[in-house]
Coordinates of C-alpha atoms in Angstrom, one line a residue:
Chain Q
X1 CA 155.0 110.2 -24.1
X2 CA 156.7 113.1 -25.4
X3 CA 160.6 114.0 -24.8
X4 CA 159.4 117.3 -22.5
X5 CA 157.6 114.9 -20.2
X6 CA 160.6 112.6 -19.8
X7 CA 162.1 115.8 -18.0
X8 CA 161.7 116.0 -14.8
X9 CA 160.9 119.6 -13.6
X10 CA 162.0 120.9 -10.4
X11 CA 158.9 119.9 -8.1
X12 CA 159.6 116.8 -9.3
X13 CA 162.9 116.6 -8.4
X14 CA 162.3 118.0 -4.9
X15 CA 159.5 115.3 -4.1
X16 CA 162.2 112.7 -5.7
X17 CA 164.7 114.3 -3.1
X18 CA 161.7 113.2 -0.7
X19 CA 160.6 109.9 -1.2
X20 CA 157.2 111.6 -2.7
X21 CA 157.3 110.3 -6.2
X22 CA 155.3 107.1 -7.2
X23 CA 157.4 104.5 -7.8
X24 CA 157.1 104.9 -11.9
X25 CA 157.7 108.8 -11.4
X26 CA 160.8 108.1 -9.1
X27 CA 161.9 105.4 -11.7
X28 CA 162.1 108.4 -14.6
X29 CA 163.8 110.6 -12.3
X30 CA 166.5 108.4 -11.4
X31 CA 167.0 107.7 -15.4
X32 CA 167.3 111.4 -15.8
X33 CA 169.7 111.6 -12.9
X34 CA 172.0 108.7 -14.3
X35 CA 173.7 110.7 -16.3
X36 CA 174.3 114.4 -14.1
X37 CA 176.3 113.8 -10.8
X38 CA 175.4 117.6 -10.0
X39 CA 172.2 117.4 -9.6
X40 CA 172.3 113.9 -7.8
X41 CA 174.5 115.4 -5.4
X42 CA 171.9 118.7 -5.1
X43 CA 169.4 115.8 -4.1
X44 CA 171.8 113.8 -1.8
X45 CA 172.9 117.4 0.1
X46 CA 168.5 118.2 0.2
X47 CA 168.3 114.5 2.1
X48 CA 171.6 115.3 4.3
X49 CA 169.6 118.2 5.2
X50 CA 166.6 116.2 6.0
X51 CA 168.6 113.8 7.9
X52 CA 171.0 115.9 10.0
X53 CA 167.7 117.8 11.0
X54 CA 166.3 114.6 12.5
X55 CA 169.5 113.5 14.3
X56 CA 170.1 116.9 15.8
X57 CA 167.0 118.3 16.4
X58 CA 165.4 114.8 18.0
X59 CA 168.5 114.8 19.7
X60 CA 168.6 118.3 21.6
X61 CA 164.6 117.6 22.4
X62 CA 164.2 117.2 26.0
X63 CA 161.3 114.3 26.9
X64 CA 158.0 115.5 28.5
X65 CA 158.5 116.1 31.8
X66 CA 157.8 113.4 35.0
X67 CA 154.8 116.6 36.1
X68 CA 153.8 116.5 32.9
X69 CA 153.6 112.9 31.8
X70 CA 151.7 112.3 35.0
X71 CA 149.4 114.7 34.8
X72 CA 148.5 113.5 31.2
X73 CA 148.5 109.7 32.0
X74 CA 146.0 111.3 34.5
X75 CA 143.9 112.4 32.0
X76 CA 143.8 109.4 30.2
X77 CA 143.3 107.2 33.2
X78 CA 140.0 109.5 33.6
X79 CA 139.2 110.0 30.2
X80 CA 135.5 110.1 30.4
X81 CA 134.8 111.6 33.4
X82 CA 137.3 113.9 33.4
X83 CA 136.7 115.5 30.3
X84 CA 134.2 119.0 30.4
X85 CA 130.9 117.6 29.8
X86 CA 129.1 118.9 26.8
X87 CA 127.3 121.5 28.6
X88 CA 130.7 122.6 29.9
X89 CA 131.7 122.5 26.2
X90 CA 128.5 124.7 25.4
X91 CA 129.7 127.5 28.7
X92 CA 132.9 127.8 26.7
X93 CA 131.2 128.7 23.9
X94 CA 128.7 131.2 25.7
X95 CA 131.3 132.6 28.0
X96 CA 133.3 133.6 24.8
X97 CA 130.0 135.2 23.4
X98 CA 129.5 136.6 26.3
X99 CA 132.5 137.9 26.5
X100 CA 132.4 139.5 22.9
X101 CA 128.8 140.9 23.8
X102 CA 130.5 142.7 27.2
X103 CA 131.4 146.2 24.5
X104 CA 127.9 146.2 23.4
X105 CA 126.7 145.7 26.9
X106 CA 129.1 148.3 28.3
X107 CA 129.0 148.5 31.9
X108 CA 126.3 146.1 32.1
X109 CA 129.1 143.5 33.6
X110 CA 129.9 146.0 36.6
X111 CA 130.1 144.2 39.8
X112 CA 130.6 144.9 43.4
X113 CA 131.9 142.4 45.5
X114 CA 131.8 144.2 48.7
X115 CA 128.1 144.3 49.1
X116 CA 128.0 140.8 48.5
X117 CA 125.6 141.2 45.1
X118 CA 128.2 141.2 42.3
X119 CA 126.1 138.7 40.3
X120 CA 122.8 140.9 40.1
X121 CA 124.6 144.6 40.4
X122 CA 125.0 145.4 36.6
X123 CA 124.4 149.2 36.9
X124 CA 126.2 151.7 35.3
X125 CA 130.4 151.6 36.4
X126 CA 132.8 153.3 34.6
X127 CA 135.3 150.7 33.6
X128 CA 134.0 149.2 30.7
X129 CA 135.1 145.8 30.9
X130 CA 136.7 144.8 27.3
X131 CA 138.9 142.0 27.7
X132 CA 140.9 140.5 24.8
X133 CA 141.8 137.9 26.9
X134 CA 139.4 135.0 26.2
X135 CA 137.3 134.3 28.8
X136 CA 136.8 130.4 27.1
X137 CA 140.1 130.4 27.6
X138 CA 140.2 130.7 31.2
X139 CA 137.3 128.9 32.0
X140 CA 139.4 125.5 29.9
X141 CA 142.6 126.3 32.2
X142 CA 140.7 125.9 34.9
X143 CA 138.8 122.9 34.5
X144 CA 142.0 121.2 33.1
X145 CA 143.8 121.7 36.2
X146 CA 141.2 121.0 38.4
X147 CA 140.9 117.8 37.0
X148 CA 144.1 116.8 37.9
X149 CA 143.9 117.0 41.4
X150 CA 147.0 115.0 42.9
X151 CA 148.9 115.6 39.8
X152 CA 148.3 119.6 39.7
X153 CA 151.8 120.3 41.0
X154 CA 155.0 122.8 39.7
X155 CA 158.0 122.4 41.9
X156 CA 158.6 125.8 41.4
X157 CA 156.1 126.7 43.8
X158 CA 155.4 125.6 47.5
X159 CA 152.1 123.3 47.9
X160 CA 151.7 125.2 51.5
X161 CA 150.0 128.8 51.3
X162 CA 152.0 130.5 53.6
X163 CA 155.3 130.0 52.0
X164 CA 154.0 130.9 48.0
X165 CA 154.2 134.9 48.2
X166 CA 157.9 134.4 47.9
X167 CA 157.7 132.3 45.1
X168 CA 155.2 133.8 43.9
X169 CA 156.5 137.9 43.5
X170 CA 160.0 135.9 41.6
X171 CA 157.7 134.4 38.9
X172 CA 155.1 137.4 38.7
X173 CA 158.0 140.1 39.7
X174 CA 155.8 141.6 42.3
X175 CA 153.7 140.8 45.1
X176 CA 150.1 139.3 44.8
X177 CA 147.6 138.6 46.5
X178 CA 147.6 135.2 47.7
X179 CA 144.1 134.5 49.1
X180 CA 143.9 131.9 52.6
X181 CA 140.1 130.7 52.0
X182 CA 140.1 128.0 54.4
X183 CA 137.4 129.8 56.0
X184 CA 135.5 129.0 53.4
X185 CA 135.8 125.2 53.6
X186 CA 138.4 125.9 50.4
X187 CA 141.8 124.5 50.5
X188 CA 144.4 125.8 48.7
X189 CA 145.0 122.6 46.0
X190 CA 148.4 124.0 44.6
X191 CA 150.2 126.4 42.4
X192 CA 151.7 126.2 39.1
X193 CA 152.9 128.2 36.1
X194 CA 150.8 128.6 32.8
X195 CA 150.0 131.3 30.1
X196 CA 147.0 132.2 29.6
X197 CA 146.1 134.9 25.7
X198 CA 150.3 134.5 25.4
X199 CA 150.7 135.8 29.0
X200 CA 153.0 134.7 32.4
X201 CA 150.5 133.4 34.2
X202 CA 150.2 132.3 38.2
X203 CA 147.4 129.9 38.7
X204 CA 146.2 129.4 42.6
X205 CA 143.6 126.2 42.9
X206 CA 141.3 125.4 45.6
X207 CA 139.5 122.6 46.6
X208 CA 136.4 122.5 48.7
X209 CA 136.2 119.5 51.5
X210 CA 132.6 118.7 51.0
X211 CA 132.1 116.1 48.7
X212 CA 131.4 117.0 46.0
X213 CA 135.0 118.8 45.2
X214 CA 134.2 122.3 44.2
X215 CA 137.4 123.8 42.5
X216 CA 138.3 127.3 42.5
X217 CA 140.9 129.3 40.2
X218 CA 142.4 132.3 41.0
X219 CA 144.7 133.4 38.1
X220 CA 147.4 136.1 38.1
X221 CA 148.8 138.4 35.4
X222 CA 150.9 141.2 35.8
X223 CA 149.2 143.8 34.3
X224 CA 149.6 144.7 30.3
X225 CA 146.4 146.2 28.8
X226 CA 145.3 142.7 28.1
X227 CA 142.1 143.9 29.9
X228 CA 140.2 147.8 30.1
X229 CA 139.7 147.9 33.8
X230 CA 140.8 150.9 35.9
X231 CA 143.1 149.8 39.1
X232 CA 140.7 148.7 41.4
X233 CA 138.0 147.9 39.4
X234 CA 136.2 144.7 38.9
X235 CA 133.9 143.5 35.9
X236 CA 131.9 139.9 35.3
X237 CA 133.3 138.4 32.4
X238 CA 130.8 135.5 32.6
X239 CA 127.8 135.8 34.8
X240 CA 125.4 133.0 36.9
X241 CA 123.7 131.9 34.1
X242 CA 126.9 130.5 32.4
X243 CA 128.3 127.4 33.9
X244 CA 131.7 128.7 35.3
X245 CA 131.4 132.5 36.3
X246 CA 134.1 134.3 35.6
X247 CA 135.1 137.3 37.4
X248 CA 138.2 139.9 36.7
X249 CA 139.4 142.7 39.0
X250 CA 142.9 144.9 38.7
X251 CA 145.1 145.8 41.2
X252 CA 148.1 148.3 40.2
X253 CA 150.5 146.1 38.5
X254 CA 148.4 142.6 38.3
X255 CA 144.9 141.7 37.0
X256 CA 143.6 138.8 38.8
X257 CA 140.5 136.4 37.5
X258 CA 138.9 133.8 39.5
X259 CA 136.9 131.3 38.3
X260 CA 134.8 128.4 39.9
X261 CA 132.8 125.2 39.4
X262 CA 129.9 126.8 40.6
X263 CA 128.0 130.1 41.1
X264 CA 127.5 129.2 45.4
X265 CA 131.1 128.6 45.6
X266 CA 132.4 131.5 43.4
X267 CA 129.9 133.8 44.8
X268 CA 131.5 133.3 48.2
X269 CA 135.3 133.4 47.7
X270 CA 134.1 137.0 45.4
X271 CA 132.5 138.2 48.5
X272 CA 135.4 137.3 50.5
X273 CA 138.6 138.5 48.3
X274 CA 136.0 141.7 48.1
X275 CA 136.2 142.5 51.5
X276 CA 139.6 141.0 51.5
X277 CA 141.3 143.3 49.1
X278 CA 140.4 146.9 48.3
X279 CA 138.6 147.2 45.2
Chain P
X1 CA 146.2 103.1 1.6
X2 CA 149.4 103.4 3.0
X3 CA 148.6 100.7 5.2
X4 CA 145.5 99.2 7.0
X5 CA 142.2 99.8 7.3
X6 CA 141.0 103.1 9.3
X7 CA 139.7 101.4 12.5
X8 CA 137.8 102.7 15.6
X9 CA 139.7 102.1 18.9
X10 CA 138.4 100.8 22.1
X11 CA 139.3 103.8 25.0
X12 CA 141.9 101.7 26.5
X13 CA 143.7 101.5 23.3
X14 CA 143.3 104.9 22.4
X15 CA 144.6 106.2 25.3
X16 CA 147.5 103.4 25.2
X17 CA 148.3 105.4 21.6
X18 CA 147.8 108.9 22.8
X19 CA 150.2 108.3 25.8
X20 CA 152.6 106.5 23.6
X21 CA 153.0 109.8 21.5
X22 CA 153.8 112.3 24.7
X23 CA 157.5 112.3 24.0
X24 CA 157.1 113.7 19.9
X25 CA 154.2 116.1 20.6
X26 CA 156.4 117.6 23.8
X27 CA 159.1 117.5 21.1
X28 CA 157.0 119.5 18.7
X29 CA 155.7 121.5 21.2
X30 CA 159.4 122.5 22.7
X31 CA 160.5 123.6 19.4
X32 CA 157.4 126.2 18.2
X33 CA 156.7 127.4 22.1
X34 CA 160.9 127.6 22.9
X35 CA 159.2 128.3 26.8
X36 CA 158.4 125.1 28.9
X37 CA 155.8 126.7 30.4
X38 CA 154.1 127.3 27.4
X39 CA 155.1 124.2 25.7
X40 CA 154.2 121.9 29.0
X41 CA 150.6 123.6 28.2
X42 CA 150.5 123.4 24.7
X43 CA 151.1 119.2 25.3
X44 CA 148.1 119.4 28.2
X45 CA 145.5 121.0 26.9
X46 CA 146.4 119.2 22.8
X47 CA 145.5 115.6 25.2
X48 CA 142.1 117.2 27.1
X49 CA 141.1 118.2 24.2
X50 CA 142.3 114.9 22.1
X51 CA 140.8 113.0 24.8
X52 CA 137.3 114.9 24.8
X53 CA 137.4 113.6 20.9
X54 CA 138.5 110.5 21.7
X55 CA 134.6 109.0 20.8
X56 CA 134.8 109.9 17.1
X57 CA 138.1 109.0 16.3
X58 CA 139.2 106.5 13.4
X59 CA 143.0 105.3 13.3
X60 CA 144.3 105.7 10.3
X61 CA 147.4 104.0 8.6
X62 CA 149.6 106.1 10.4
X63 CA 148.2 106.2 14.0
X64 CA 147.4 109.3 15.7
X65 CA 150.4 111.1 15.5
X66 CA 149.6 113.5 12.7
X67 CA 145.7 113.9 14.6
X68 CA 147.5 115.0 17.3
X69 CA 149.7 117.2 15.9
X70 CA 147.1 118.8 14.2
X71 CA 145.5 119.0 17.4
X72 CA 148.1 120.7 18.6
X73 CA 148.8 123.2 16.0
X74 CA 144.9 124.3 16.3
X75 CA 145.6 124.9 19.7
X76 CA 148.9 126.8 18.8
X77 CA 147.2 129.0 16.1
X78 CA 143.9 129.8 19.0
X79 CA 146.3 130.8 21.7
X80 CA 148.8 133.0 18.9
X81 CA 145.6 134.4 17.3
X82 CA 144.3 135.6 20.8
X83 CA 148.1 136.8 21.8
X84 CA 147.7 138.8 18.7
X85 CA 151.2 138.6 18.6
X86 CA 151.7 136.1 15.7
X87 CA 154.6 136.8 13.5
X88 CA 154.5 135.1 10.8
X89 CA 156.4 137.1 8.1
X90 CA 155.3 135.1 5.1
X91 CA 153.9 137.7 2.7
X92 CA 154.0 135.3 -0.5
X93 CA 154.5 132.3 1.2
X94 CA 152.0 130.5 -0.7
X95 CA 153.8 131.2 -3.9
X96 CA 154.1 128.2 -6.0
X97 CA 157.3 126.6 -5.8
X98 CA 159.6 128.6 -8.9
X99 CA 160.5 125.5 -11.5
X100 CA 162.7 128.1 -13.5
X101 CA 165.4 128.2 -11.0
X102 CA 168.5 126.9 -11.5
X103 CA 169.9 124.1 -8.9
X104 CA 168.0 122.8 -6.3
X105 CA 170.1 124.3 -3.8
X106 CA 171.0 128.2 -4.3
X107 CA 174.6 128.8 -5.1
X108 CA 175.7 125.2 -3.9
X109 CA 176.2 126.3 -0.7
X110 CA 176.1 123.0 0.8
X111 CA 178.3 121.4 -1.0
X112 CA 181.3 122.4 1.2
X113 CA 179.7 121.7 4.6
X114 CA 181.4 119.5 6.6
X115 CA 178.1 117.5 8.4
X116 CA 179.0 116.2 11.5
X117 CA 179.9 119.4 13.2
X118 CA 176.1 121.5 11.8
X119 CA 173.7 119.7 14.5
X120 CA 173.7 123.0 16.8
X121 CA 174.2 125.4 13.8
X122 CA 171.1 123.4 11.8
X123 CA 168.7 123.7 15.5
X124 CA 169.9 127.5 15.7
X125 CA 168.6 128.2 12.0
X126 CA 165.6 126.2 12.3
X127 CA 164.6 127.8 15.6
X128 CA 165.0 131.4 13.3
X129 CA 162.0 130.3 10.8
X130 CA 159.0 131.7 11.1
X131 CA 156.8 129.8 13.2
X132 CA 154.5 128.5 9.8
X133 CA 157.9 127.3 8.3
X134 CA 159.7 125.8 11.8
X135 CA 156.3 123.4 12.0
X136 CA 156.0 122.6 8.8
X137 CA 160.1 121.6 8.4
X138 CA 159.2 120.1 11.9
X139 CA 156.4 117.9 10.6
X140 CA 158.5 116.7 7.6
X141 CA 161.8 116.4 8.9
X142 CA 161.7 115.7 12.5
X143 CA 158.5 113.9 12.6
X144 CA 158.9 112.1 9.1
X145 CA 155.3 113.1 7.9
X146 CA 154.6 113.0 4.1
X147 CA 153.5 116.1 2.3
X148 CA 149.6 114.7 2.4
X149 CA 150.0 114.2 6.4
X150 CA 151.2 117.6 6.9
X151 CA 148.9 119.4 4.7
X152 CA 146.2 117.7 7.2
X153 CA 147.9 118.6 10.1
X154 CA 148.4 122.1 9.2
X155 CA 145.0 122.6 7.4
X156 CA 146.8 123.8 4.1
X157 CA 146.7 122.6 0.5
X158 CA 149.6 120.5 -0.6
X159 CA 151.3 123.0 -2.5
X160 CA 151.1 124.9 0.6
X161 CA 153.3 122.5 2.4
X162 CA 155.7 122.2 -0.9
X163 CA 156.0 126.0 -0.9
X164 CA 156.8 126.4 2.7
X165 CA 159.2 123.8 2.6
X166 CA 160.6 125.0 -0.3
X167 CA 160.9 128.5 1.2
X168 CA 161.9 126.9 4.7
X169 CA 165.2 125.1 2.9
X170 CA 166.1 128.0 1.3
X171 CA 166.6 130.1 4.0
X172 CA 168.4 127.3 6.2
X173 CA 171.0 126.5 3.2
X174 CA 171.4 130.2 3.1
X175 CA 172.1 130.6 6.4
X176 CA 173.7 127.4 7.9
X177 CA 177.4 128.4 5.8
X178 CA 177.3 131.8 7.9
X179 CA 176.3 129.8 11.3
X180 CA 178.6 127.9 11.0
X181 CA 181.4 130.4 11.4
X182 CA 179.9 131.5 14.6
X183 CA 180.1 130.8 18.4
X184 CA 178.0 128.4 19.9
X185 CA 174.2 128.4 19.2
X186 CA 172.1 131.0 21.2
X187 CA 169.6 129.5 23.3
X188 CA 166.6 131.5 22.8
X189 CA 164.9 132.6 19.6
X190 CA 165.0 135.8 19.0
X191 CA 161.4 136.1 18.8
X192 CA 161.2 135.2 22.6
X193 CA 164.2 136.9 23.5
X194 CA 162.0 139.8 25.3
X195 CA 159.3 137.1 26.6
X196 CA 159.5 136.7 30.3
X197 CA 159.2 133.2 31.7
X198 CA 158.1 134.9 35.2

């Protein structure tokens, strides 16, 4: 061993500083420290660092919310069935190359809800449809929270459907649409705050009575080019054949997407908020 | 090996472990979302997707915190990558670490700091990193990972991790003198400081 390699450089010092050395490494670089209380101090202050980093920052942490630790202990009390099978796993996947085929495809994803055909009526609209929100994305929020069930709660926002628009336009800053379905045989399941592509997100869930439980999402955005839809213009962003259809429309200041278990279900609640709500 | 043998768990014990580490991933997850929203769905969707993979996981000699971190930070980097927002500043960041500098820590600058009164000053300066530097400090100083564990959390090559935590001290010993000589520790990090919570 030559005099150069009894020198320890300054990675080796830093990894010293860290507990990273070997102990035969460390043992060479505390010989070499013996004799300069400078640099030992340099490594003491680099540990101080480490240390006071811990204490404060593990110390200013809040713990996981009560919501949130019983929504997860949900998820693990349910862990196989309540995990997206693998052909949910596959939609995802499909919906998100569905979603990047929409360009190419144009207007192909057109739909109109008010005639009650939106899953066969791909002719020509004008909107376009790109979305760099991801559609996967969506379609994952969804399921999550529908899986909950119970446990799908935010106490920021009333569990009863007539007293969320309030609630609702102080999150969003404006007022949405807040759809009553229970003509349907849908229940509105709750309310809760989310982002969805980095944005403030309101997500509505329904439930349906009939056994068994068909969940629908409605999700709420204000508004912020995260989507190329005219006001008052709809687009599929995931059709029948994927697993969880996936449709978008735009008001003036909010884009709203609502998503469902099934294409029976979602088909209905699209005829619905399309006769519902001008589009 | 650090410890025992890599070992496949039955589900109740993995989701005994998973459970187990809710407090530090909500704790890793407050401190790169700095929004509870966002952070409270970070921590959700890091478990449905850890318990989806439950089947093909192996403990390892330090139990599943670092898989679920990694987790985690995967889901981080989707949701920042489709936000197309991600600031991450860190032109050179990969850089190997510079043996030709002098001390370890520039200009001595923490020799004179008194440490019992930095804790707000030190979570003020942290929460300025970039987000690639906050995790990885995170990782090694909050969490107590080794340089290996992080490098497999965040998908990087050790000298990756060495670099950023190189770079990631530097800038915190730079800056925690001058914080220290200010009021008390803003609340919000100025990358957020525009984001609306709703």
């Amino acid at each position: 061993m030559t005099g150069m390699e009894q020198t320890p450089n300054r990675i080796e010092l830093i990894a010293y500083a860290d507990g990273e050395l070997p102990p035969d490494r460390a043992a060479r670089v505390e010989a070499h420290l013996a004799g300069r209380p400078g640099l030992r101090r340099e490594i003491e202050q680099l540990r101080a660092l480490r240390r006071e980093a811990r204490q404060a920052l593990r110390r200013a942490a809040p713990p996981a919310a009560e919501a949130l630790r019983a929504r997860i202990e949900a998820l693990a009390a349910g862990t196989p069935p309540l995990m997206p099978s693998p052909a949910a796993a596959r939609a995802f996947t499909a919906a998100r190359g569905a979603r990047r085929a929409l360009a190419a495809a144009a207007v192909a994803a057109m739909v109109l809800l008010a005639a009650g055909l939106w899953w066969f009526q791909r002719g020509g609209g004008p909107s376009g449809g790109a979305a760099t929100i991801e559609v996967a994305a969506i379609v994952a929020k969804h399921l999550t929270c529908a899986q909950l069930e119970d446990h799908f709660y935010d106490a920021r926002f009333p569990r009863v459907l007539s007293d969320l628009p309030p609630a609702a336009r102080t999150y969003l800053g404006g007022d949405v649409v807040t759809p009553d379905l229970s003509d349907l045989g849908l229940s509105f399941d709750g309310a809760g705050a989310c982002r969805i592509g980095g944005g403030t997100t309101l997500h509505l869930l329904y439930v349906s009575a009939a056994a068994p439980p068909r969940h629908v999402s409605l999700f709420v955005q204000p508004f912020a080019g995260q989507i190329d839809l005219a006001p008052d213009r709809a687009v599929m962003l995931a059709g029948p054949t994927e697993a969880h259809p996936v449709l978008a429309w735009r008001g003036e200041r909010f884009v709203y997407y609502l998503v469902g278990d099934d294409v029976e279900t979602t088909s209905r609640v699209a005829q619905r908020v399309g006769r519902r709500f001008p589009l | 090996m650090d410890g025992g043998e890599p070992s496949r768990l039955t589900p109740e014990r993995f989701r005994e472990l998973a459970v187990a580490e809710l407090d530090a991933l909500y704790r890793l997850a407050h401190y790169l979302a700095l929004d509870a929203a966002e952070a409270d769905d970070l921590v959700q969707e890091t478990y449905a997707k850890a318990f989806h993979a439950a089947p093909g996981f192996v403990l390892g000699p330090r139990g599943m915190r670092p898989w679920l971190m990694r987790i985690l930070n995967n889901v981080l980097r989707t949701r920042r990558r489709d936000e197309r927002r991600m600031k991450v500043g860190l032109s050179g960041v990969d850089e190997p670490v510079d043996e030709a500098g002098g001390g370890l820590t520039p200009n001595a600058r923490l020799a004179d700091l008194d440490w019992e009164q930095v804790g707000d000053r030190l979570k003020a300066a942290v929460l300025s990193l970039p987000v690639e530097l906050r995790i990885t400090f995170l990782l090694f100083a909050v969490e107590d990972l080794k340089y290996r564990e992080i490098a497999e959390v965040l998908d990087v090559p050790i000298g990756t991790v060495m670099s950023r935590l190189n770079r990631a001290r530097q800038a915190l010993i730079k800056r925690l003198p001058a914080e220290a000589k200010k009021g008390p520790a803003p609340r919000v990090h100025p990358e957020d400081a525009g984001a609306s919570a709703g």
